[in-house]
Amino acid sequence: MIAIPRLQAPAFSGAKLREALSAPWVGPTAAAGLLAGAMATMLAMIGPVGGAGAPVVKTSLSSVFRKAPQGWRQALTAPHGLTITEDVVRLSERPLAPMASQGWNAAVRRVPVMAGGPLPPAPIAGFFAPGPGGPLPIIAQDGRTPFEAYARPFASNGRPKVALVIGGLGLNARATQQAIQTLRPEITLSFVPYAEGLQGWIDMARAHGHEVLLETPMEPIDYPDNDPGPYTLMAEAEAPETSKKLEWILSRATGYFGLTNYLGSRFLADEKAYGAFAAAARGRGLGFIDDGSAARRGGEIPRATAERVIDDQLSQAAIDQQLLALEASALQRGQALGSGFAYPVTLEKVARWAAAVEERGYQLAPASALAAKR
């Protein structure tokens, strides 16, 4: 044990201060003080070492813990032998309830949805199963798919249908909240899998009536100069590697009816690569909505392709022209799908356009309503 002298702080003159600092005990005492302070801080954080239990990491989230959803703690596994306590968990994401108690293979209960109202909370029993990294979508025992369970219900009124997907959500909190709260519930929202708090954002979107897509990073022509991230699906990868990366993406959250591409010009042009992706999506009962990069691709899954990106040019006039062109296409073909990014100008223009489009004789539809198996 190191004994540290108890010092008072006399009023030193300049000469006395220099004399005190040159004393031989000053260096060892200062070092001992720093060491003791560091040890005290460490013990305060991890608790006693070598006791009956493993080290416990503590922070100050007790007030947040009391507001946590029921069942969240039991859904967690302790990493690397640490004991999880109420102060440890970072509640930026809503944890799923324990799957064993949820009865994930139970009979599917059909939940009625009021027109314009919120969508049922996810996950819905019967449509998910435990995976290595989290819940994975599955086809229910009665044959219904997550596409059917999580898509927004839609009934055609015979008018030309127009649909929009707004993507890039989850990374910018302000833009994400604006999209969820200000856009019509018929607008489909697309979320980035790398987003922090992803499940919470999806929950909020569904509570506001929006159906949800999960973005899938795919290899572009100019990779690696343009790199969509560590879980990018690569054109030359073997099918097992594609499936493994896709499982990580799918396990990030639940409540989405399908996937959409993020970039992917090289991946989607490769027939073998796309085939592996489509087979994995088909096996999990998901749809695929692309931004125009995969117009000729099928895969025996529900498919739709955006015929125009409305904010290729970031100006109000250009976006207005693209929205008018989308209406013209719907009038000509009976339906039209567009896509856009969560830029402030895009969100503002889309909110105004969607509020009035049905007065011009169209029907605003979710993207899933335009999808067909091919």
mmCIF file of C-alpha atoms in Angstrom:
data_model
loop_
_atom_site.group_PDB
_atom_site.id
_atom_site.type_symbol
_atom_site.label_atom_id
_atom_site.label_comp_id
_atom_site.label_asym_id
_atom_site.label_seq_id
_atom_site.Cartn_x
_atom_site.Cartn_y
_atom_site.Cartn_z
ATOM 1 C CA MET A 1 0.000 0.000 0.000
ATOM 2 C CA ILE A 2 1.329 3.446 -0.894
ATOM 3 C CA ALA A 3 1.039 6.137 1.770
ATOM 4 C CA ILE A 4 0.313 9.506 0.241
ATOM 5 C CA PRO A 5 1.222 12.576 2.359
ATOM 6 C CA ARG A 6 -1.647 14.868 3.222
ATOM 7 C CA LEU A 7 -0.600 18.264 2.030
ATOM 8 C CA GLN A 8 -1.981 21.661 2.748
ATOM 9 C CA ALA A 9 -1.754 24.466 0.252
ATOM 10 C CA PRO A 10 0.336 27.263 1.779
ATOM 11 C CA ALA A 11 0.602 30.597 0.080
ATOM 12 C CA PHE A 12 3.897 30.191 -1.768
ATOM 13 C CA SER A 13 5.999 33.013 -2.967
ATOM 14 C CA GLY A 14 7.758 32.463 -6.298
ATOM 15 C CA ALA A 15 11.047 31.374 -4.618
ATOM 16 C CA LYS A 16 9.291 29.036 -2.194
ATOM 17 C CA LEU A 17 7.254 27.503 -4.997
ATOM 18 C CA ARG A 18 10.406 26.646 -6.953
ATOM 19 C CA GLU A 19 11.986 25.206 -3.791
ATOM 20 C CA ALA A 20 8.897 23.014 -3.119
ATOM 21 C CA LEU A 21 8.748 21.709 -6.667
ATOM 22 C CA SER A 22 12.405 20.699 -6.499
ATOM 23 C CA ALA A 23 11.875 18.564 -3.367
ATOM 24 C CA PRO A 24 12.727 14.876 -3.916
ATOM 25 C CA TRP A 25 9.327 13.576 -2.765
ATOM 26 C CA VAL A 26 7.281 15.560 -5.299
ATOM 27 C CA GLY A 27 7.748 13.177 -8.272
ATOM 28 C CA PRO A 28 6.864 9.911 -6.457
ATOM 29 C CA THR A 29 3.918 11.532 -4.689
ATOM 30 C CA ALA A 30 2.442 12.902 -7.916
ATOM 31 C CA ALA A 31 2.848 9.537 -9.634
ATOM 32 C CA ALA A 32 1.226 7.755 -6.715
ATOM 33 C CA GLY A 33 -1.644 10.199 -6.798
ATOM 34 C CA LEU A 34 -2.249 9.619 -10.486
ATOM 35 C CA LEU A 35 -2.086 5.844 -10.015
ATOM 36 C CA ALA A 36 -4.487 5.905 -7.091
ATOM 37 C CA GLY A 37 -6.891 8.123 -9.019
ATOM 38 C CA ALA A 38 -6.820 5.817 -12.056
ATOM 39 C CA MET A 39 -7.404 2.733 -9.886
ATOM 40 C CA ALA A 40 -10.310 4.397 -8.119
ATOM 41 C CA THR A 41 -11.894 5.332 -11.436
ATOM 42 C CA MET A 42 -11.443 1.799 -12.795
ATOM 43 C CA LEU A 43 -12.956 0.193 -9.695
ATOM 44 C CA ALA A 44 -15.876 2.583 -9.820
ATOM 45 C CA MET A 45 -16.555 1.507 -13.404
ATOM 46 C CA ILE A 46 -16.070 -2.258 -13.276
ATOM 47 C CA GLY A 47 -16.586 -3.091 -9.627
ATOM 48 C CA PRO A 48 -14.404 -5.459 -7.622
ATOM 49 C CA VAL A 49 -12.284 -7.899 -9.593
ATOM 50 C CA GLY A 50 -11.952 -11.533 -8.549
ATOM 51 C CA GLY A 51 -15.172 -11.609 -6.560
ATOM 52 C CA ALA A 52 -18.056 -14.004 -6.900
ATOM 53 C CA GLY A 53 -19.236 -12.596 -10.219
ATOM 54 C CA ALA A 54 -17.744 -11.327 -13.440
ATOM 55 C CA PRO A 55 -16.902 -7.632 -13.800
ATOM 56 C CA VAL A 56 -19.939 -5.361 -14.155
ATOM 57 C CA VAL A 57 -19.761 -2.295 -16.418
ATOM 58 C CA LYS A 58 -21.773 0.634 -15.137
ATOM 59 C CA THR A 59 -23.026 3.829 -16.687
ATOM 60 C CA SER A 60 -25.870 6.121 -15.672
ATOM 61 C CA LEU A 61 -28.884 4.980 -17.696
ATOM 62 C CA SER A 62 -31.132 3.922 -14.799
ATOM 63 C CA SER A 63 -33.854 6.396 -15.734
ATOM 64 C CA VAL A 64 -33.875 5.095 -19.293
ATOM 65 C CA PHE A 65 -33.932 1.499 -18.085
ATOM 66 C CA ARG A 66 -37.191 2.022 -16.225
ATOM 67 C CA LYS A 67 -38.841 3.043 -19.532
ATOM 68 C CA ALA A 68 -37.531 0.058 -21.492
ATOM 69 C CA PRO A 69 -40.028 -2.215 -23.267
ATOM 70 C CA GLN A 70 -41.057 -5.374 -21.455
ATOM 71 C CA GLY A 71 -38.845 -8.344 -22.164
ATOM 72 C CA TRP A 72 -35.874 -6.402 -23.522
ATOM 73 C CA ARG A 73 -33.374 -7.603 -20.933
ATOM 74 C CA GLN A 74 -34.100 -11.302 -21.416
ATOM 75 C CA ALA A 75 -33.495 -10.884 -25.156
ATOM 76 C CA LEU A 76 -29.879 -9.914 -24.598
ATOM 77 C CA THR A 77 -26.852 -12.163 -24.348
ATOM 78 C CA ALA A 78 -23.884 -11.135 -22.253
ATOM 79 C CA PRO A 79 -20.872 -10.386 -24.477
ATOM 80 C CA HIS A 80 -17.488 -11.817 -23.508
ATOM 81 C CA GLY A 81 -18.565 -12.855 -20.018
ATOM 82 C CA LEU A 82 -19.633 -9.388 -18.856
ATOM 83 C CA THR A 83 -22.688 -9.253 -16.633
ATOM 84 C CA ILE A 84 -25.389 -7.122 -18.221
ATOM 85 C CA THR A 85 -27.032 -4.776 -15.736
ATOM 86 C CA GLU A 86 -29.699 -2.138 -16.097
ATOM 87 C CA ASP A 87 -27.022 0.537 -16.358
ATOM 88 C CA VAL A 88 -25.079 -1.087 -19.158
ATOM 89 C CA VAL A 89 -27.541 -1.311 -22.021
ATOM 90 C CA ARG A 90 -27.606 1.390 -24.632
ATOM 91 C CA LEU A 91 -31.244 1.715 -25.597
ATOM 92 C CA SER A 92 -30.732 3.376 -28.975
ATOM 93 C CA GLU A 93 -32.464 0.379 -30.550
ATOM 94 C CA ARG A 94 -35.635 -1.321 -29.386
ATOM 95 C CA PRO A 95 -34.653 -4.884 -28.526
ATOM 96 C CA LEU A 96 -37.036 -7.619 -29.605
ATOM 97 C CA ALA A 97 -38.873 -9.629 -26.982
ATOM 98 C CA PRO A 98 -37.460 -13.094 -26.288
ATOM 99 C CA MET A 99 -38.258 -15.308 -29.242
ATOM 100 C CA ALA A 100 -38.839 -18.412 -27.146
ATOM 101 C CA SER A 101 -41.696 -16.728 -25.302
ATOM 102 C CA GLN A 102 -43.114 -15.137 -28.443
ATOM 103 C CA GLY A 103 -43.977 -18.441 -30.077
ATOM 104 C CA TRP A 104 -42.448 -17.450 -33.401
ATOM 105 C CA ASN A 105 -43.897 -20.546 -35.057
ATOM 106 C CA ALA A 106 -47.381 -19.928 -33.703
ATOM 107 C CA ALA A 107 -50.465 -19.585 -35.864
ATOM 108 C CA VAL A 108 -50.670 -16.262 -37.679
ATOM 109 C CA ARG A 109 -53.246 -13.818 -36.369
ATOM 110 C CA ARG A 110 -54.600 -11.472 -39.013
ATOM 111 C CA VAL A 111 -54.658 -7.902 -37.713
ATOM 112 C CA PRO A 112 -57.168 -5.527 -39.342
ATOM 113 C CA VAL A 113 -55.755 -2.191 -40.456
ATOM 114 C CA MET A 114 -57.907 0.916 -40.704
ATOM 115 C CA ALA A 115 -57.504 2.997 -43.858
ATOM 116 C CA GLY A 116 -54.919 5.668 -43.151
ATOM 117 C CA GLY A 117 -54.230 4.229 -39.716
ATOM 118 C CA PRO A 118 -51.105 2.713 -38.164
ATOM 119 C CA LEU A 119 -49.765 -0.648 -39.287
ATOM 120 C CA PRO A 120 -49.484 -3.508 -36.765
ATOM 121 C CA PRO A 121 -46.341 -3.431 -34.620
ATOM 122 C CA ALA A 122 -43.503 -5.697 -35.730
ATOM 123 C CA PRO A 123 -42.629 -8.479 -35.363
ATOM 124 C CA ILE A 124 -45.834 -10.345 -36.163
ATOM 125 C CA ALA A 125 -45.923 -13.884 -34.747
ATOM 126 C CA GLY A 126 -45.357 -16.543 -37.372
ATOM 127 C CA PHE A 127 -43.238 -14.394 -39.669
ATOM 128 C CA PHE A 128 -39.833 -14.463 -37.981
ATOM 129 C CA ALA A 129 -37.399 -16.964 -36.540
ATOM 130 C CA PRO A 130 -34.129 -16.672 -34.598
ATOM 131 C CA GLY A 131 -31.003 -16.212 -36.684
ATOM 132 C CA PRO A 132 -27.309 -16.025 -35.755
ATOM 133 C CA GLY A 133 -27.388 -12.244 -35.573
ATOM 134 C CA GLY A 134 -31.043 -11.542 -34.838
ATOM 135 C CA PRO A 135 -34.558 -12.275 -36.100
ATOM 136 C CA LEU A 136 -34.910 -13.355 -39.725
ATOM 137 C CA PRO A 137 -38.087 -13.211 -41.848
ATOM 138 C CA ILE A 138 -39.735 -16.526 -42.684
ATOM 139 C CA ILE A 139 -42.783 -17.717 -44.615
ATOM 140 C CA ALA A 140 -45.582 -18.604 -42.188
ATOM 141 C CA GLN A 141 -46.957 -22.114 -41.800
ATOM 142 C CA ASP A 142 -50.130 -21.163 -43.676
ATOM 143 C CA GLY A 143 -48.052 -19.995 -46.657
ATOM 144 C CA ARG A 144 -48.392 -16.261 -46.098
ATOM 145 C CA THR A 145 -45.215 -14.261 -46.577
ATOM 146 C CA PRO A 146 -43.621 -11.306 -44.785
ATOM 147 C CA PHE A 147 -44.355 -9.371 -47.998
ATOM 148 C CA GLU A 148 -48.070 -9.906 -47.387
ATOM 149 C CA ALA A 149 -47.872 -9.412 -43.622
ATOM 150 C CA TYR A 150 -45.910 -6.156 -43.583
ATOM 151 C CA ALA A 151 -47.050 -4.418 -46.791
ATOM 152 C CA ARG A 152 -49.582 -1.641 -46.435
ATOM 153 C CA PRO A 153 -53.102 -2.858 -47.321
ATOM 154 C CA PHE A 154 -54.447 -1.339 -50.520
ATOM 155 C CA ALA A 155 -57.746 -1.398 -52.406
ATOM 156 C CA SER A 156 -57.812 0.038 -55.917
ATOM 157 C CA ASN A 157 -60.539 2.524 -56.771
ATOM 158 C CA GLY A 158 -59.946 2.195 -60.508
ATOM 159 C CA ARG A 159 -57.982 5.405 -60.915
ATOM 160 C CA PRO A 160 -54.394 5.510 -62.228
ATOM 161 C CA LYS A 161 -52.041 4.563 -59.391
ATOM 162 C CA VAL A 162 -48.919 6.540 -58.498
ATOM 163 C CA ALA A 163 -46.404 5.393 -55.893
ATOM 164 C CA LEU A 164 -43.183 6.777 -54.437
ATOM 165 C CA VAL A 165 -40.301 5.298 -52.445
ATOM 166 C CA ILE A 166 -38.264 7.744 -50.360
ATOM 167 C CA GLY A 167 -34.907 6.257 -49.360
ATOM 168 C CA GLY A 168 -31.725 6.930 -47.430
ATOM 169 C CA LEU A 169 -33.585 7.086 -44.127
ATOM 170 C CA GLY A 170 -32.194 6.351 -40.676
ATOM 171 C CA LEU A 171 -28.833 8.133 -40.904
ATOM 172 C CA ASN A 172 -30.085 11.691 -40.488
ATOM 173 C CA ALA A 173 -32.482 11.881 -37.559
ATOM 174 C CA ARG A 174 -34.071 15.161 -38.589
ATOM 175 C CA ALA A 175 -34.738 14.098 -42.187
ATOM 176 C CA THR A 176 -36.002 10.687 -41.070
ATOM 177 C CA GLN A 177 -38.439 12.173 -38.598
ATOM 178 C CA GLN A 178 -39.622 14.702 -41.188
ATOM 179 C CA ALA A 179 -40.269 11.955 -43.740
ATOM 180 C CA ILE A 180 -42.183 9.802 -41.274
ATOM 181 C CA GLN A 181 -44.315 12.593 -39.874
ATOM 182 C CA THR A 182 -44.996 14.836 -42.871
ATOM 183 C CA LEU A 183 -45.395 12.444 -45.806
ATOM 184 C CA ARG A 184 -48.675 10.718 -46.572
ATOM 185 C CA PRO A 185 -48.836 7.164 -45.124
ATOM 186 C CA GLU A 186 -49.115 5.762 -48.661
ATOM 187 C CA ILE A 187 -45.527 6.861 -49.345
ATOM 188 C CA THR A 188 -43.163 3.887 -48.920
ATOM 189 C CA LEU A 189 -40.062 4.549 -46.812
ATOM 190 C CA SER A 190 -36.690 2.870 -47.309
ATOM 191 C CA PHE A 191 -34.119 2.540 -44.511
ATOM 192 C CA VAL A 192 -30.322 2.117 -44.471
ATOM 193 C CA PRO A 193 -29.286 -1.112 -42.684
ATOM 194 C CA TYR A 194 -26.282 0.585 -41.051
ATOM 195 C CA ALA A 195 -28.510 3.144 -39.295
ATOM 196 C CA GLU A 196 -28.313 3.358 -35.516
ATOM 197 C CA GLY A 197 -31.656 2.800 -33.816
ATOM 198 C CA LEU A 198 -32.999 1.172 -36.985
ATOM 199 C CA GLN A 199 -35.786 -0.800 -35.310
ATOM 200 C CA GLY A 200 -37.026 2.289 -33.530
ATOM 201 C CA TRP A 201 -37.260 4.188 -36.817
ATOM 202 C CA ILE A 202 -39.129 1.331 -38.487
ATOM 203 C CA ASP A 203 -41.504 1.132 -35.530
ATOM 204 C CA MET A 204 -42.182 4.850 -35.828
ATOM 205 C CA ALA A 205 -42.737 4.634 -39.587
ATOM 206 C CA ARG A 206 -45.233 1.773 -39.241
ATOM 207 C CA ALA A 207 -47.014 3.614 -36.425
ATOM 208 C CA HIS A 208 -47.572 6.445 -38.921
ATOM 209 C CA GLY A 209 -48.905 4.009 -41.532
ATOM 210 C CA HIS A 210 -45.834 3.747 -43.779
ATOM 211 C CA GLU A 211 -44.777 0.393 -45.167
ATOM 212 C CA VAL A 212 -41.016 -0.125 -45.062
ATOM 213 C CA LEU A 213 -38.239 -1.412 -47.320
ATOM 214 C CA LEU A 214 -34.729 -2.340 -46.195
ATOM 215 C CA GLU A 215 -31.893 -1.095 -48.398
ATOM 216 C CA THR A 216 -29.379 -3.674 -49.608
ATOM 217 C CA PRO A 217 -25.872 -2.382 -50.460
ATOM 218 C CA MET A 218 -24.788 -3.822 -53.821
ATOM 219 C CA GLU A 219 -21.565 -3.484 -55.782
ATOM 220 C CA PRO A 220 -21.523 -0.542 -58.222
ATOM 221 C CA ILE A 221 -19.481 -0.256 -61.407
ATOM 222 C CA ASP A 222 -16.984 2.118 -59.767
ATOM 223 C CA TYR A 223 -16.319 -0.020 -56.682
ATOM 224 C CA PRO A 224 -14.180 0.441 -54.555
ATOM 225 C CA ASP A 225 -14.035 4.172 -55.314
ATOM 226 C CA ASN A 226 -17.727 4.135 -54.485
ATOM 227 C CA ASP A 227 -18.003 1.738 -51.539
ATOM 228 C CA PRO A 228 -21.462 0.977 -50.052
ATOM 229 C CA GLY A 229 -19.982 -0.511 -46.879
ATOM 230 C CA PRO A 230 -18.694 -3.766 -45.350
ATOM 231 C CA TYR A 231 -21.801 -5.823 -46.155
ATOM 232 C CA THR A 232 -21.948 -4.953 -49.834
ATOM 233 C CA LEU A 233 -23.168 -7.826 -52.017
ATOM 234 C CA MET A 234 -20.401 -8.451 -54.544
ATOM 235 C CA ALA A 235 -20.953 -9.575 -58.135
ATOM 236 C CA GLU A 236 -18.212 -12.223 -58.093
ATOM 237 C CA ALA A 237 -19.086 -13.683 -54.695
ATOM 238 C CA GLU A 238 -20.339 -17.234 -54.384
ATOM 239 C CA ALA A 239 -23.971 -17.769 -53.394
ATOM 240 C CA PRO A 240 -23.177 -18.768 -49.753
ATOM 241 C CA GLU A 241 -21.262 -15.525 -49.200
ATOM 242 C CA THR A 242 -24.120 -13.481 -50.694
ATOM 243 C CA SER A 243 -26.617 -15.282 -48.453
ATOM 244 C CA LYS A 244 -24.446 -14.745 -45.367
ATOM 245 C CA LYS A 245 -24.134 -10.995 -45.959
ATOM 246 C CA LEU A 246 -27.817 -10.734 -46.759
ATOM 247 C CA GLU A 247 -28.703 -12.502 -43.507
ATOM 248 C CA TRP A 248 -26.779 -9.883 -41.559
ATOM 249 C CA ILE A 249 -28.728 -7.129 -43.354
ATOM 250 C CA LEU A 250 -32.058 -8.870 -42.755
ATOM 251 C CA SER A 251 -31.304 -9.424 -39.063
ATOM 252 C CA ARG A 252 -30.799 -5.715 -38.410
ATOM 253 C CA ALA A 253 -34.530 -5.174 -37.842
ATOM 254 C CA THR A 254 -37.983 -6.529 -38.584
ATOM 255 C CA GLY A 255 -41.204 -5.135 -40.052
ATOM 256 C CA TYR A 256 -40.129 -4.624 -43.691
ATOM 257 C CA PHE A 257 -42.032 -6.195 -46.596
ATOM 258 C CA GLY A 258 -39.133 -6.286 -48.999
ATOM 259 C CA LEU A 259 -35.727 -5.074 -50.101
ATOM 260 C CA THR A 260 -34.488 -2.336 -52.375
ATOM 261 C CA ASN A 261 -31.060 -1.788 -53.843
ATOM 262 C CA TYR A 262 -28.530 0.793 -52.757
ATOM 263 C CA LEU A 263 -26.294 1.317 -55.807
ATOM 264 C CA GLY A 264 -25.621 -2.092 -57.438
ATOM 265 C CA SER A 265 -25.026 -1.346 -61.121
ATOM 266 C CA ARG A 266 -22.421 -4.122 -61.385
ATOM 267 C CA PHE A 267 -24.144 -6.611 -59.086
ATOM 268 C CA LEU A 268 -27.563 -6.313 -60.730
ATOM 269 C CA ALA A 269 -26.053 -6.684 -64.205
ATOM 270 C CA ASP A 270 -24.586 -10.064 -63.270
ATOM 271 C CA GLU A 271 -27.150 -12.821 -63.821
ATOM 272 C CA LYS A 272 -25.543 -15.285 -61.412
ATOM 273 C CA ALA A 273 -25.171 -12.709 -58.639
ATOM 274 C CA TYR A 274 -28.739 -11.508 -58.997
ATOM 275 C CA GLY A 275 -29.964 -15.115 -59.084
ATOM 276 C CA ALA A 276 -28.384 -15.845 -55.704
ATOM 277 C CA PHE A 277 -29.927 -12.706 -54.234
ATOM 278 C CA ALA A 278 -33.388 -13.410 -55.676
ATOM 279 C CA ALA A 279 -33.299 -17.007 -54.416
ATOM 280 C CA ALA A 280 -32.491 -15.818 -50.890
ATOM 281 C CA ALA A 281 -35.262 -13.199 -50.986
ATOM 282 C CA ARG A 282 -37.738 -15.759 -52.381
ATOM 283 C CA GLY A 283 -36.913 -18.229 -49.622
ATOM 284 C CA ARG A 284 -37.777 -15.615 -47.005
ATOM 285 C CA GLY A 285 -40.968 -14.388 -48.662
ATOM 286 C CA LEU A 286 -39.733 -10.890 -49.462
ATOM 287 C CA GLY A 287 -40.279 -8.606 -52.427
ATOM 288 C CA PHE A 288 -37.734 -6.521 -54.309
ATOM 289 C CA ILE A 289 -38.309 -2.925 -55.426
ATOM 290 C CA ASP A 290 -35.432 -1.449 -57.437
ATOM 291 C CA ASP A 291 -34.602 2.099 -58.466
ATOM 292 C CA GLY A 292 -34.541 1.279 -62.180
ATOM 293 C CA SER A 293 -31.261 -0.638 -62.175
ATOM 294 C CA ALA A 294 -32.930 -4.067 -62.425
ATOM 295 C CA ALA A 295 -35.881 -3.415 -64.705
ATOM 296 C CA ARG A 296 -35.470 -6.696 -66.621
ATOM 297 C CA ARG A 297 -34.888 -8.909 -63.598
ATOM 298 C CA GLY A 298 -37.499 -11.269 -62.160
ATOM 299 C CA GLY A 299 -36.703 -14.139 -59.804
ATOM 300 C CA GLU A 300 -40.214 -15.371 -58.984
ATOM 301 C CA ILE A 301 -40.597 -12.750 -56.282
ATOM 302 C CA PRO A 302 -42.905 -9.713 -56.035
ATOM 303 C CA ARG A 303 -41.155 -7.092 -58.149
ATOM 304 C CA ALA A 304 -41.550 -3.451 -59.097
ATOM 305 C CA THR A 305 -39.161 -1.041 -60.761
ATOM 306 C CA ALA A 306 -39.061 2.737 -60.368
ATOM 307 C CA GLU A 307 -39.222 4.316 -63.772
ATOM 308 C CA ARG A 308 -37.708 7.623 -62.691
ATOM 309 C CA VAL A 309 -35.688 9.131 -59.854
ATOM 310 C CA ILE A 310 -37.484 12.348 -59.057
ATOM 311 C CA ASP A 311 -34.528 14.229 -57.525
ATOM 312 C CA ASP A 312 -31.681 13.456 -59.902
ATOM 313 C CA GLN A 313 -31.507 17.239 -60.203
ATOM 314 C CA LEU A 314 -31.844 18.940 -56.847
ATOM 315 C CA SER A 315 -34.085 21.860 -57.674
ATOM 316 C CA GLN A 316 -37.731 22.497 -56.952
ATOM 317 C CA ALA A 317 -38.545 23.013 -60.630
ATOM 318 C CA ALA A 318 -36.826 19.770 -61.683
ATOM 319 C CA ILE A 319 -38.603 17.739 -58.987
ATOM 320 C CA ASP A 320 -41.950 19.243 -59.992
ATOM 321 C CA GLN A 321 -41.312 18.204 -63.606
ATOM 322 C CA GLN A 322 -40.454 14.645 -62.577
ATOM 323 C CA LEU A 323 -43.614 14.344 -60.491
ATOM 324 C CA LEU A 324 -45.721 15.598 -63.398
ATOM 325 C CA ALA A 325 -44.005 13.072 -65.689
ATOM 326 C CA LEU A 326 -44.847 10.351 -63.145
ATOM 327 C CA GLU A 327 -48.513 11.339 -63.295
ATOM 328 C CA ALA A 328 -48.457 11.304 -67.105
ATOM 329 C CA SER A 329 -46.973 7.819 -67.094
ATOM 330 C CA ALA A 330 -49.634 6.580 -64.664
ATOM 331 C CA LEU A 331 -52.340 8.030 -66.883
ATOM 332 C CA GLN A 332 -50.867 6.249 -69.896
ATOM 333 C CA ARG A 333 -50.098 2.852 -68.312
ATOM 334 C CA GLY A 334 -52.439 2.688 -65.344
ATOM 335 C CA GLN A 335 -49.670 2.900 -62.739
ATOM 336 C CA ALA A 336 -46.253 4.476 -62.182
ATOM 337 C CA LEU A 337 -43.563 4.197 -59.517
ATOM 338 C CA GLY A 338 -40.907 6.768 -58.699
ATOM 339 C CA SER A 339 -38.092 6.976 -56.173
ATOM 340 C CA GLY A 340 -36.289 9.740 -54.367
ATOM 341 C CA PHE A 341 -33.873 10.499 -51.556
ATOM 342 C CA ALA A 342 -34.602 12.170 -48.223
ATOM 343 C CA TYR A 343 -33.218 15.554 -49.211
ATOM 344 C CA PRO A 344 -35.017 18.488 -47.539
ATOM 345 C CA VAL A 345 -36.208 19.857 -50.883
ATOM 346 C CA THR A 346 -37.470 16.406 -51.934
ATOM 347 C CA LEU A 347 -39.409 15.891 -48.712
ATOM 348 C CA GLU A 348 -40.980 19.338 -48.993
ATOM 349 C CA LYS A 349 -42.024 18.915 -52.622
ATOM 350 C CA VAL A 350 -43.304 15.342 -52.178
ATOM 351 C CA ALA A 351 -45.398 16.332 -49.153
ATOM 352 C CA ARG A 352 -47.113 19.091 -51.139
ATOM 353 C CA TRP A 353 -47.539 16.945 -54.254
ATOM 354 C CA ALA A 354 -48.981 13.964 -52.360
ATOM 355 C CA ALA A 355 -51.505 16.146 -50.546
ATOM 356 C CA ALA A 356 -53.107 17.191 -53.847
ATOM 357 C CA VAL A 357 -52.431 14.387 -56.345
ATOM 358 C CA GLU A 358 -55.734 12.593 -55.737
ATOM 359 C CA GLU A 359 -57.654 15.798 -56.455
ATOM 360 C CA ARG A 360 -56.261 15.501 -59.996
ATOM 361 C CA GLY A 361 -57.821 12.070 -60.502
ATOM 362 C CA TYR A 362 -55.051 9.716 -59.358
ATOM 363 C CA GLN A 363 -54.802 7.233 -56.504
ATOM 364 C CA LEU A 364 -51.763 7.395 -54.260
ATOM 365 C CA ALA A 365 -50.582 3.846 -53.625
ATOM 366 C CA PRO A 366 -47.849 2.113 -51.611
ATOM 367 C CA ALA A 367 -45.061 0.604 -53.683
ATOM 368 C CA SER A 368 -46.111 -2.918 -52.699
ATOM 369 C CA ALA A 369 -49.419 -2.410 -54.518
ATOM 370 C CA LEU A 370 -47.527 -2.049 -57.805
ATOM 371 C CA ALA A 371 -45.403 -5.149 -57.291
ATOM 372 C CA ALA A 372 -46.138 -8.361 -59.207
ATOM 373 C CA LYS A 373 -44.420 -11.749 -59.098
ATOM 374 C CA ARG A 374 -42.155 -12.198 -62.114
#
